[in-house]
Coordinates of C-alpha atoms in Angstrom, one line a residue:
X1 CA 0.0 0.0 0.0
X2 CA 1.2 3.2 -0.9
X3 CA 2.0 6.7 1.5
X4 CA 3.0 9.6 1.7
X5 CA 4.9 10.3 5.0
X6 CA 4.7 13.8 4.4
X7 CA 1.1 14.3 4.5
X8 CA 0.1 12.2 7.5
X9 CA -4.3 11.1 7.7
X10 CA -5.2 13.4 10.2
X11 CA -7.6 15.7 7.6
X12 CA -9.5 12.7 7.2
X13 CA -13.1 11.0 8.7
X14 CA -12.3 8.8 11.3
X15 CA -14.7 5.8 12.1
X16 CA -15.5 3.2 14.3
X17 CA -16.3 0.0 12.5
X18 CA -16.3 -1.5 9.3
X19 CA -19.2 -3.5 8.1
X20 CA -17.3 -6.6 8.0
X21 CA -19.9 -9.2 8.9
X22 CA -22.2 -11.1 6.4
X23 CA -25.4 -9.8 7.5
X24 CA -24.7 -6.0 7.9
X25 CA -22.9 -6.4 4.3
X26 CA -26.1 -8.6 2.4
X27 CA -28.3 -5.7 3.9
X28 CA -26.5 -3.1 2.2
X29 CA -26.5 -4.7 -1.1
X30 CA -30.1 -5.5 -1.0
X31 CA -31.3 -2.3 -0.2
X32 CA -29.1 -1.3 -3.6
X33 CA -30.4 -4.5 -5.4
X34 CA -34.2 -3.3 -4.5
X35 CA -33.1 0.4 -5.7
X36 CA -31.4 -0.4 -9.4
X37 CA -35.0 -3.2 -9.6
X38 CA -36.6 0.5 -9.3
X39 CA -34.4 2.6 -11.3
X40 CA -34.4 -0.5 -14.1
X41 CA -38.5 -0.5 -13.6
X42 CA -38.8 3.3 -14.3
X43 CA -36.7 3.5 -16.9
X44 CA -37.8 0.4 -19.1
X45 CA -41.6 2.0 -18.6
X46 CA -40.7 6.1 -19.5
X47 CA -38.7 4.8 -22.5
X48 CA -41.6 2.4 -24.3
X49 CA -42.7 5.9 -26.5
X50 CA -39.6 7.0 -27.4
X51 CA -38.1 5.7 -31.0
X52 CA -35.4 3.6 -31.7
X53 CA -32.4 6.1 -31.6
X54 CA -34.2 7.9 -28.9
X55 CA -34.1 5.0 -27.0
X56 CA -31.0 4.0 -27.8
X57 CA -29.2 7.4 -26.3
X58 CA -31.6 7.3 -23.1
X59 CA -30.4 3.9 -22.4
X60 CA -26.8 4.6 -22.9
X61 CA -27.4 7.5 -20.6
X62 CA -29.2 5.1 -17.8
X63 CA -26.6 2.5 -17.9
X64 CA -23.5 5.2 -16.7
X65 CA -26.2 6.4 -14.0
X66 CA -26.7 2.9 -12.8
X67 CA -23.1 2.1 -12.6
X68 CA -22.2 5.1 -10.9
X69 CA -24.5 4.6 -8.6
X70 CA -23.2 1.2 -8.0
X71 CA -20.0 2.6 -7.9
X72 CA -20.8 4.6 -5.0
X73 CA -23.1 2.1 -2.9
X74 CA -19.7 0.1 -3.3
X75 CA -17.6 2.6 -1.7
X76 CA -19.8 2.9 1.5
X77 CA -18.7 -0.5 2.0
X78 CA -14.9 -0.5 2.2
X79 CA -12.6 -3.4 3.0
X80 CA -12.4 -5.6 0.4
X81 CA -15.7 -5.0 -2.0
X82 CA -13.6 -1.8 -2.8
X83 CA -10.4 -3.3 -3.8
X84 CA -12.7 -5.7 -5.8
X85 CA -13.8 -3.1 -7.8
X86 CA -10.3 -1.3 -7.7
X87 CA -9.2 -4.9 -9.2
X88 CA -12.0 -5.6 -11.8
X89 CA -11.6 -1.3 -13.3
X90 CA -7.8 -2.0 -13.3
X91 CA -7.4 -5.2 -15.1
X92 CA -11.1 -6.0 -16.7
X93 CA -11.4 -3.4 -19.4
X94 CA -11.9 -6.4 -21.4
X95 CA -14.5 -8.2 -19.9
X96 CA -16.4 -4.8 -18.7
X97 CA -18.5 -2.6 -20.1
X98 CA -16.9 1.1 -20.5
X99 CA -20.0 2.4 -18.4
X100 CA -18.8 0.2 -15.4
X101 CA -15.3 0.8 -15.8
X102 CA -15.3 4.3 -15.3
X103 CA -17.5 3.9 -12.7
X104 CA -15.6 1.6 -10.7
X105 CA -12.3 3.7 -11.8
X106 CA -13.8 6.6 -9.2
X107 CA -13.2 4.2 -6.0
X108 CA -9.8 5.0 -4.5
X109 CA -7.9 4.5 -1.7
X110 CA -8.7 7.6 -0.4
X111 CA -11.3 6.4 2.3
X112 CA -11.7 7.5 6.5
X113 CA -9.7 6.0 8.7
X114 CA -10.8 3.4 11.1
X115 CA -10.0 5.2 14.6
X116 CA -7.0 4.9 16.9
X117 CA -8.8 3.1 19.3
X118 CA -10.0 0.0 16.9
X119 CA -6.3 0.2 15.2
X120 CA -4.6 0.1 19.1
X121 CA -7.0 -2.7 19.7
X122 CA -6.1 -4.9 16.8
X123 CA -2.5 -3.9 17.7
X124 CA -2.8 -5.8 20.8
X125 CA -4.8 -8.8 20.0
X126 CA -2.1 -8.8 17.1
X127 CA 0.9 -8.3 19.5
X128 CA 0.2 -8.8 22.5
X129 CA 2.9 -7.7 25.2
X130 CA 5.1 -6.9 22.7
X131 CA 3.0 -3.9 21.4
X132 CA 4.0 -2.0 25.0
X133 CA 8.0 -2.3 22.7
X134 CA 6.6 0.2 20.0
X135 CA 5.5 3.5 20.5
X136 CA 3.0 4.4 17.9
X137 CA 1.7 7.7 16.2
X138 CA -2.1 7.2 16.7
X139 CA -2.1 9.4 13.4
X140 CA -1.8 7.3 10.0
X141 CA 0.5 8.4 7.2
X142 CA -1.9 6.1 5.0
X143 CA -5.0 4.6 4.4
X144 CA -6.5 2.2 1.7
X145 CA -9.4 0.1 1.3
X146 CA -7.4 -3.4 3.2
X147 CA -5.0 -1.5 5.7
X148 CA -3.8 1.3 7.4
X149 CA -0.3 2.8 7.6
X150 CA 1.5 3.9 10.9
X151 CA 4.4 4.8 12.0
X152 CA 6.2 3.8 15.0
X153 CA 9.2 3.9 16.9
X154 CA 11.2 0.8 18.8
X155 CA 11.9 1.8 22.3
X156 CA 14.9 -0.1 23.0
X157 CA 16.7 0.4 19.9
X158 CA 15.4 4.2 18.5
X159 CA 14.2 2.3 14.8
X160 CA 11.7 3.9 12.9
X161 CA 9.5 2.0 11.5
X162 CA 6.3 1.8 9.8
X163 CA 3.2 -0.6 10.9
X164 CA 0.5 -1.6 8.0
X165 CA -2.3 -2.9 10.1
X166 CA -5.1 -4.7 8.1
X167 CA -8.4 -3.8 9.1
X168 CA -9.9 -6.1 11.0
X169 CA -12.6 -9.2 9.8
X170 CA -11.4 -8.0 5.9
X171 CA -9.5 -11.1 5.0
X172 CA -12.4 -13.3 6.3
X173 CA -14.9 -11.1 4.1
X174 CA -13.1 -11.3 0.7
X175 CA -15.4 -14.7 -0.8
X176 CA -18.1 -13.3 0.9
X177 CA -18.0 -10.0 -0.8
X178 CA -17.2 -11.2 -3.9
X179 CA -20.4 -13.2 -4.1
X180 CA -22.0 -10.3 -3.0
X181 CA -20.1 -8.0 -6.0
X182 CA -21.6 -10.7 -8.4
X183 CA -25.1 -10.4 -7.2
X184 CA -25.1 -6.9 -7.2
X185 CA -23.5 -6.4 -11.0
X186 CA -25.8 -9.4 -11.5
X187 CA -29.0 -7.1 -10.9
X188 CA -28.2 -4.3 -11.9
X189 CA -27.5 -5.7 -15.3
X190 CA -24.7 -3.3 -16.7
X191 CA -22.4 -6.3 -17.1
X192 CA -23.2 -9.4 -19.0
X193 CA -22.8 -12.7 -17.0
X194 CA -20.3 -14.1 -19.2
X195 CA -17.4 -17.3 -18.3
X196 CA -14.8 -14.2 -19.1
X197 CA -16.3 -12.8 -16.2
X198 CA -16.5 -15.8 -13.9
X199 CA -12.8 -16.2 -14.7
X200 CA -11.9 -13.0 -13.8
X201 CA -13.7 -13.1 -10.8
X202 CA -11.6 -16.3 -9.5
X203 CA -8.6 -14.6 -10.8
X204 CA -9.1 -11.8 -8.1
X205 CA -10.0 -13.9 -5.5
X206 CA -6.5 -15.7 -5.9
X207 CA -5.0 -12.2 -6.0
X208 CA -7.1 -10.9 -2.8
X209 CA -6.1 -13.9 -1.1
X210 CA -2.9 -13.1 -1.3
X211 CA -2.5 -9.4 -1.2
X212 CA -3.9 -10.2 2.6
X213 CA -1.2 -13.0 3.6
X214 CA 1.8 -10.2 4.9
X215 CA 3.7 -13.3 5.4
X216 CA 3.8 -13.5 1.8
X217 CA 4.5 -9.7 1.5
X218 CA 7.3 -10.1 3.8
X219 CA 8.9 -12.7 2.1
X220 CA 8.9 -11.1 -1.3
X221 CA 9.7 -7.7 0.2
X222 CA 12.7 -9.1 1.4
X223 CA 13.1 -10.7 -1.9
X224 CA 13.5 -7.6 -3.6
X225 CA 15.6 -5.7 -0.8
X226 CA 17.9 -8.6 -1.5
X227 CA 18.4 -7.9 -5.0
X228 CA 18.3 -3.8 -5.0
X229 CA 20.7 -4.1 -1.5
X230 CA 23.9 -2.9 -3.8
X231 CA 22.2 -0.6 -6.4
X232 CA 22.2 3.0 -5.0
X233 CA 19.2 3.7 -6.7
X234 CA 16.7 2.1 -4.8
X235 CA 15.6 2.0 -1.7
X236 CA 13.0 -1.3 -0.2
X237 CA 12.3 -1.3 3.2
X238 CA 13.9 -3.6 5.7
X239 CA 11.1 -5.9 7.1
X240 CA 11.2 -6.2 11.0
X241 CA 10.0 -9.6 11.7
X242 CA 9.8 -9.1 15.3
X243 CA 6.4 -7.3 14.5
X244 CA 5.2 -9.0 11.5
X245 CA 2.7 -11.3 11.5
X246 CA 0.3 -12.8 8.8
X247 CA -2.2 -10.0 9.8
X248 CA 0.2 -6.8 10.6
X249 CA 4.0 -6.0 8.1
X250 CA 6.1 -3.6 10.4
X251 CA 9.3 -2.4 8.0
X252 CA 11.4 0.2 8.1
X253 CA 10.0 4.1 7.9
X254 CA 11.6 5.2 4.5
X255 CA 10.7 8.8 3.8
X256 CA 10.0 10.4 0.7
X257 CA 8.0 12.7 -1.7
X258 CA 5.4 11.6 -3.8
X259 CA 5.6 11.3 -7.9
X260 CA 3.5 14.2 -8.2
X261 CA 4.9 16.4 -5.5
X262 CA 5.8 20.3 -6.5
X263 CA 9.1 19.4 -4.5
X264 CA 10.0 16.5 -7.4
X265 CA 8.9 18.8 -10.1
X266 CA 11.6 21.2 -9.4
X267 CA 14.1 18.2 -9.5
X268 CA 16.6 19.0 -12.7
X269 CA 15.1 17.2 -15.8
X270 CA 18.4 15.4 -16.4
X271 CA 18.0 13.9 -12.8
X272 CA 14.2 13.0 -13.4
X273 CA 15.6 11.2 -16.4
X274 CA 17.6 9.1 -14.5
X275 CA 14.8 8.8 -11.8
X276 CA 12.2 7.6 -14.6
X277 CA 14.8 5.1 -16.6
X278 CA 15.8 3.8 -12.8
X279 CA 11.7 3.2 -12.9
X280 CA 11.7 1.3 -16.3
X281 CA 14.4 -0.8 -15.7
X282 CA 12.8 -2.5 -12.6
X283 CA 10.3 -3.8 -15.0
X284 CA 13.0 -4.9 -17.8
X285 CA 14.7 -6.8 -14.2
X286 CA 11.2 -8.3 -13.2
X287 CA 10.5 -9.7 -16.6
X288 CA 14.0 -10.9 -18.1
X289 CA 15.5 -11.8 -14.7
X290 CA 13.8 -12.6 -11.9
X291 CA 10.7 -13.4 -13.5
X292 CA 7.9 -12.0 -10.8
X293 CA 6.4 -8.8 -11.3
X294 CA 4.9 -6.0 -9.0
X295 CA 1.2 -5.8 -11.3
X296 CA -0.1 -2.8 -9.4
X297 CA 0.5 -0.3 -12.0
X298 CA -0.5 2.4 -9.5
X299 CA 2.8 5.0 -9.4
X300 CA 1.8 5.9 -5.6
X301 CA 3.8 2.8 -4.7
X302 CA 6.6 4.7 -5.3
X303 CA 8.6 7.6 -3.6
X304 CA 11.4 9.7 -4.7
X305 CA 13.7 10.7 -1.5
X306 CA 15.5 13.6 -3.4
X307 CA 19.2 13.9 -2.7
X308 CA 21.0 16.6 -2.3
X309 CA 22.5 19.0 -5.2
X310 CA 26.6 18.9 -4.2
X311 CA 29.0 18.0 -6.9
X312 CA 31.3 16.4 -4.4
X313 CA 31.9 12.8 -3.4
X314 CA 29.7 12.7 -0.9
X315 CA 27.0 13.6 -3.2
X316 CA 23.4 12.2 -2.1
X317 CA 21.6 10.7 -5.5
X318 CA 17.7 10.4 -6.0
X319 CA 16.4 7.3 -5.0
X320 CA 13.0 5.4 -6.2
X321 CA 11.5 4.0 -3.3
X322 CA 9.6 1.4 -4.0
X323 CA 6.9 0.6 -0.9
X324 CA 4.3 -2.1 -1.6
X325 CA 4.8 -5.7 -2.6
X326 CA 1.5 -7.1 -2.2
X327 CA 0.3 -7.8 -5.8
X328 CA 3.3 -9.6 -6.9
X329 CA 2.5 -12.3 -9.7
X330 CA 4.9 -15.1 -10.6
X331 CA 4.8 -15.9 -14.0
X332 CA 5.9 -19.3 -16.1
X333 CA 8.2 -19.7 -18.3
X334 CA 5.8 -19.8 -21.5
X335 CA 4.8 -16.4 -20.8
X336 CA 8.4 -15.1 -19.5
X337 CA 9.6 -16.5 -23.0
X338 CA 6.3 -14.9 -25.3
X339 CA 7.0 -11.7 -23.1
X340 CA 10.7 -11.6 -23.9
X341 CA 10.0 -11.9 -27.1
X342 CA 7.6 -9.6 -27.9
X343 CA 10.4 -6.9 -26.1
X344 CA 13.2 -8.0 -28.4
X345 CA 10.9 -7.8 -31.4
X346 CA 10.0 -4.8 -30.7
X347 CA 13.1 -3.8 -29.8
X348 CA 14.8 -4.7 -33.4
X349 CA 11.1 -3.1 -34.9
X350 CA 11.4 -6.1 -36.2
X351 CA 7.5 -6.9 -37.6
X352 CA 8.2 -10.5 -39.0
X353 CA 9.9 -12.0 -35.6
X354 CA 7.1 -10.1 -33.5
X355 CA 4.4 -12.2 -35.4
X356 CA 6.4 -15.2 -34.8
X357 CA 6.6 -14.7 -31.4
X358 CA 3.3 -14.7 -30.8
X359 CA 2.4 -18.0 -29.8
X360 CA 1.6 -20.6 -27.0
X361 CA -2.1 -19.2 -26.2
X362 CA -5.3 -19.5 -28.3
X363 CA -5.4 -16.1 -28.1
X364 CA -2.7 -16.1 -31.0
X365 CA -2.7 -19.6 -32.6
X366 CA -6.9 -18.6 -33.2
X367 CA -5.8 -15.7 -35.2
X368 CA -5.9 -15.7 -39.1
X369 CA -2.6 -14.2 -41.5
X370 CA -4.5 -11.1 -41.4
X371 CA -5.3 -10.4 -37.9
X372 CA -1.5 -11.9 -36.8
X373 CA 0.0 -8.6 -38.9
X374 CA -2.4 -6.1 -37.8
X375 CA -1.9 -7.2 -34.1
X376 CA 2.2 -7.8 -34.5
X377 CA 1.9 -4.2 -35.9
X378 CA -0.1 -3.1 -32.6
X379 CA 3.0 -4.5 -30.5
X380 CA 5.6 -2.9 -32.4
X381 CA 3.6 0.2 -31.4
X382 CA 3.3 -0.2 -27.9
X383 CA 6.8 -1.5 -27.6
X384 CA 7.8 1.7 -29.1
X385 CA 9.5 3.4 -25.8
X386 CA 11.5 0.1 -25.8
X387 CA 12.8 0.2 -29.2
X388 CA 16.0 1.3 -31.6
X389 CA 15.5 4.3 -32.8
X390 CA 18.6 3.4 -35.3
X391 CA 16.2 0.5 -36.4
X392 CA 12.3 1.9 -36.0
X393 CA 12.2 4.8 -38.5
X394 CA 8.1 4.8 -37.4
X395 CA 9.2 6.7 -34.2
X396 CA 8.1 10.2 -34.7
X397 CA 10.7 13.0 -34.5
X398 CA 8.9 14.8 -31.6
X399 CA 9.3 11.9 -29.3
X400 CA 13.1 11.8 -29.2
X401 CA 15.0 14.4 -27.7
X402 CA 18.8 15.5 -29.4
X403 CA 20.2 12.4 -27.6
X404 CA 17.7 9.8 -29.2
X405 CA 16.2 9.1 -25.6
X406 CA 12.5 8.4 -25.9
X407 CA 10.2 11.5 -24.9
X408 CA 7.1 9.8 -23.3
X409 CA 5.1 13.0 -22.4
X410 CA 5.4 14.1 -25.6
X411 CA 4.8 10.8 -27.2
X412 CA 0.6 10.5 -27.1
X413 CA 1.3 6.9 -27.1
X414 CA -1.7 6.5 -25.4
X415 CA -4.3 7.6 -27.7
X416 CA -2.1 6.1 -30.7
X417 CA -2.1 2.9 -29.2
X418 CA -6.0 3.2 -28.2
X419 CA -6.7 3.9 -31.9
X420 CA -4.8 1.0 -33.0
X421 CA -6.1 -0.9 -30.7
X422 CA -9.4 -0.4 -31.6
X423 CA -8.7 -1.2 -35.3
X424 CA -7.2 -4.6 -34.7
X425 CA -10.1 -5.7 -32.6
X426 CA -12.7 -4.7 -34.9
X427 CA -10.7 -6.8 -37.8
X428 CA -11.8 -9.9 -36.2
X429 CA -13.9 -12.0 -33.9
X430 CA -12.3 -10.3 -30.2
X431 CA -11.0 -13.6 -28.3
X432 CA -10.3 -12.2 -24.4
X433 CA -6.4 -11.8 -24.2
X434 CA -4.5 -14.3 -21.5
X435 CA -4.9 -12.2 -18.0
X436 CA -1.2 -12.3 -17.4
X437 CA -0.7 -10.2 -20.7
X438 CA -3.4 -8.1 -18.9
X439 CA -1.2 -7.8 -16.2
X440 CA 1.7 -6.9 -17.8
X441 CA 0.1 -4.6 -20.1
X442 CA -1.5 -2.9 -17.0
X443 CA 1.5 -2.1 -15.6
X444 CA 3.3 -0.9 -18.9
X445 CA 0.2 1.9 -18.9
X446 CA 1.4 2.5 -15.2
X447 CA 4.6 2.8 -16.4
X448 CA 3.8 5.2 -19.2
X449 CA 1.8 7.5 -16.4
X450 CA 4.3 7.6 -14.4
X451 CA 7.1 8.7 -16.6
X452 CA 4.8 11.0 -18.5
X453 CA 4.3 12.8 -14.7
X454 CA 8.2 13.4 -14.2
X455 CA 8.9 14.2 -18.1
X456 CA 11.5 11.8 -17.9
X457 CA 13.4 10.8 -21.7
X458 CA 14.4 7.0 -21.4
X459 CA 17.5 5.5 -23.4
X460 CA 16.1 2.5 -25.1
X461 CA 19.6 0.9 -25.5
X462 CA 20.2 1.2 -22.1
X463 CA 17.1 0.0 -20.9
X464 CA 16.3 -3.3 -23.3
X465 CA 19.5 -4.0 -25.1
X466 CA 21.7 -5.1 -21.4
X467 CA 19.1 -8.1 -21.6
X468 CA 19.2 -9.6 -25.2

């Protein structure tokens, strides 16, 4: 989970309890269920005069009410029916309606706080006698839908650390709520029940499952601090087992500013450049290397500790700090070796071998010649960042700077890719792409937010060409 330690929680609504059991929880939804059943009633009998087109718009106009309204209803809940539908906007676009995505993309982490008192009380059934070793700021630095962040200090040693304390009763909610998330899209009937669907929902159990096991956090946390312990560019916090526990992840307090501080924007460009291509290459190490990835393409998880502007030895670099660890996926080797070779393709701008590449899945081996070259041809765009620009003469001018590093605020990317993608998928019968590729594509788009916030310009050569 992502904070800010600069801007600690205390501006924020405090409350008691969060509807965690069964029964408060099927109450809520079927007071929403019995509401849409109206809104759906009134709207099918107002719209039986109109014509066809007439019609047509007023539905189109009903459907975004209904899932904002959903959207909404949702976030009165918390815990985990939130981070469901954090999940499903994230990583469904292709099962979802656009109407519900956007909806569901207004849910944010963003929430009240649960109050000191229920936080110092699952503290102690969580810690017991050790809890009287920590003194601990009653005021969070962070909050999201599963946990709260606060800090803390070890009395007999003077560490500062950070405690993320999962609310309680949300772990034991998460196959409760999603039955419940069904039922209520289920209703409302702004999302067809489809086996895409069905798959997606097991999917995100699996993932909530385990974004809630902090043993697991801990253990790939320390993974990574492990393999970023020599590299002065990065900086993963130092878990403290002593307090950790399936339920609670105490780690070290590592200070920073956010991505989209004022403080970072006055950072010299050439040092944001180094900040952003420090960014990229994580991924590059995740996918040709160690072969897990952090899928949360949210760039809060990161922090920028800003160093200090001497020209001497003891000159302080930026660092990336990177903070959560919780929606790690492990991927196989099939993938890993479709993955890498979609980045070397695209590297080269090599159309032929990217078509080749593209394998392994029915997702590919269903496609006809045609649709193969129009989707290789999507991949050599969105691989663009990644590429030669000795070797990819498609790059437009304005998206290298006088150094031939890639300019990816300048780069619309986005919206070329988006009208690409829309082309290719209209060219043939849409088959639902594997949800790993979803996953990795998810956090590319992270990617390109996050580097398109710092203005950074990324060496290509430097970035993909160490790993081929």
């Amino acid at each position: 989970m992502a904070h800010d330690p600069s801007k600690p929680s205390n501006n924020k609504q405090s409350i008691d309890n969060l509807k965690t059991s069964g029964f408060e929880r099927r109450l809520s939804i079927a007071k929403t269920s019995l509401n849409i059943g109206r809104r759906w009633a009134g709207n099918s009998v107002s719209g039986m005069f109109l014509d066809k087109k007439a019609r047509t718009v007023r539905n189109q106009a009903f459907m975004e009410a209904q899932a904002n309204y959903v959207a909404v209803e949702l976030g009165k809940l918390k815990g985990s029916v939130v981070k469901i539908g954090q999940m499903l906007a994230m990583y469904g676009e292709h099962v979802l309606p656009p109407e519900i995505t956007r909806a569901l993309q207004t849910l944010n982490d963003d929430t009240a706080t649960l109050t000191w008192s229920k936080i110092e009380q699952t503290l102690q059934r969580i810690l017991g006698d050790k809890l009287s070793e920590l003194d601990v700021d009653p005021v969070p630095i962070g909050t999201a839908s599963l946990a709260q962040v606060h800090r803390a200090t070890v009395l007999a040693t003077g560490e500062q650390v950070v405690l993320k304390v999962q609310y309680p009763g949300v772990a034991d909610a998460i196959d409760s709520d999603l039955a419940l998330f069904k039922r209520l899209l289920k209703v409302s009937n702004i999302v067809p029940q489809t086996r895409s669907l069905d798959t997606w929902f097991e999917e995100i159990r699996d993932l909530l499952h385990h974004e809630v096991d902090y043993e697991a956090e801990a253990a790939t946390t320390e993974r990574f601090y492990e393999r970023l312990l020599d590299d002065p560019r990065y900086v993963v916090p130092k878990i403290n087992r002593t307090y950790s526990t399936k339920r609670l992840l105490c780690m070290s307090y590592e200070p920073g500013v956010s991505v989209v501080s004022e403080a970072l924007r006055l950072v010299p460009h050439e040092r944001r450049n180094a900040i952003g291509q420090a960014a990229i290459e994580i991924m590059m190490r995740e996918i040709f290397v160690w072969g897990e990835m952090q899928t949360d393409p949210n760039f809060g998880n990161y922090l920028v500790r800003i160093g200090n502007n001497d020209q001497d030895d003891d000159a302080e670099i930026d660092k990336l700090v990177l903070l959560d660890f919780g929606a790690i996926r492990q991927f196989d080797n099939t993938l890993l070796t479709i993955a890498r070779g979609l980045l070397r393709a695209g590297y080269y701008h090599d159309h032929q071998a990217m078509a080749l590449v593209m394998t392994g899945y029915d997702f590919f081996d269903s496609m006809s010649d045609k649709v193969r070259t129009d989707v290789a041809s999507l991949f050599l765009l969105a691989t663009e960042p990644f590429s030669n620009p000795a070797t990819n003469p498609d790059i437009p001018v304005s998206c290298l700077d006088e150094q031939q590093r890639y300019i990816w605020a300048g780069s619309k990317l986005h919206s070329r890719l988006s009208a690409s993608a829309t082309r290719a998928i209209q060219s043939f019968e849409f088959n639902l792409p594997p949800k790993e590729f979803m996953f990795i594509s998810r956090k590319f788009i992270g990617a390109y937010t996050f580097l398109t916030v710092i203005d950074a310009h990324t060496d290509s050569n430097k970035l993909v060409k160490l790993f081929l």
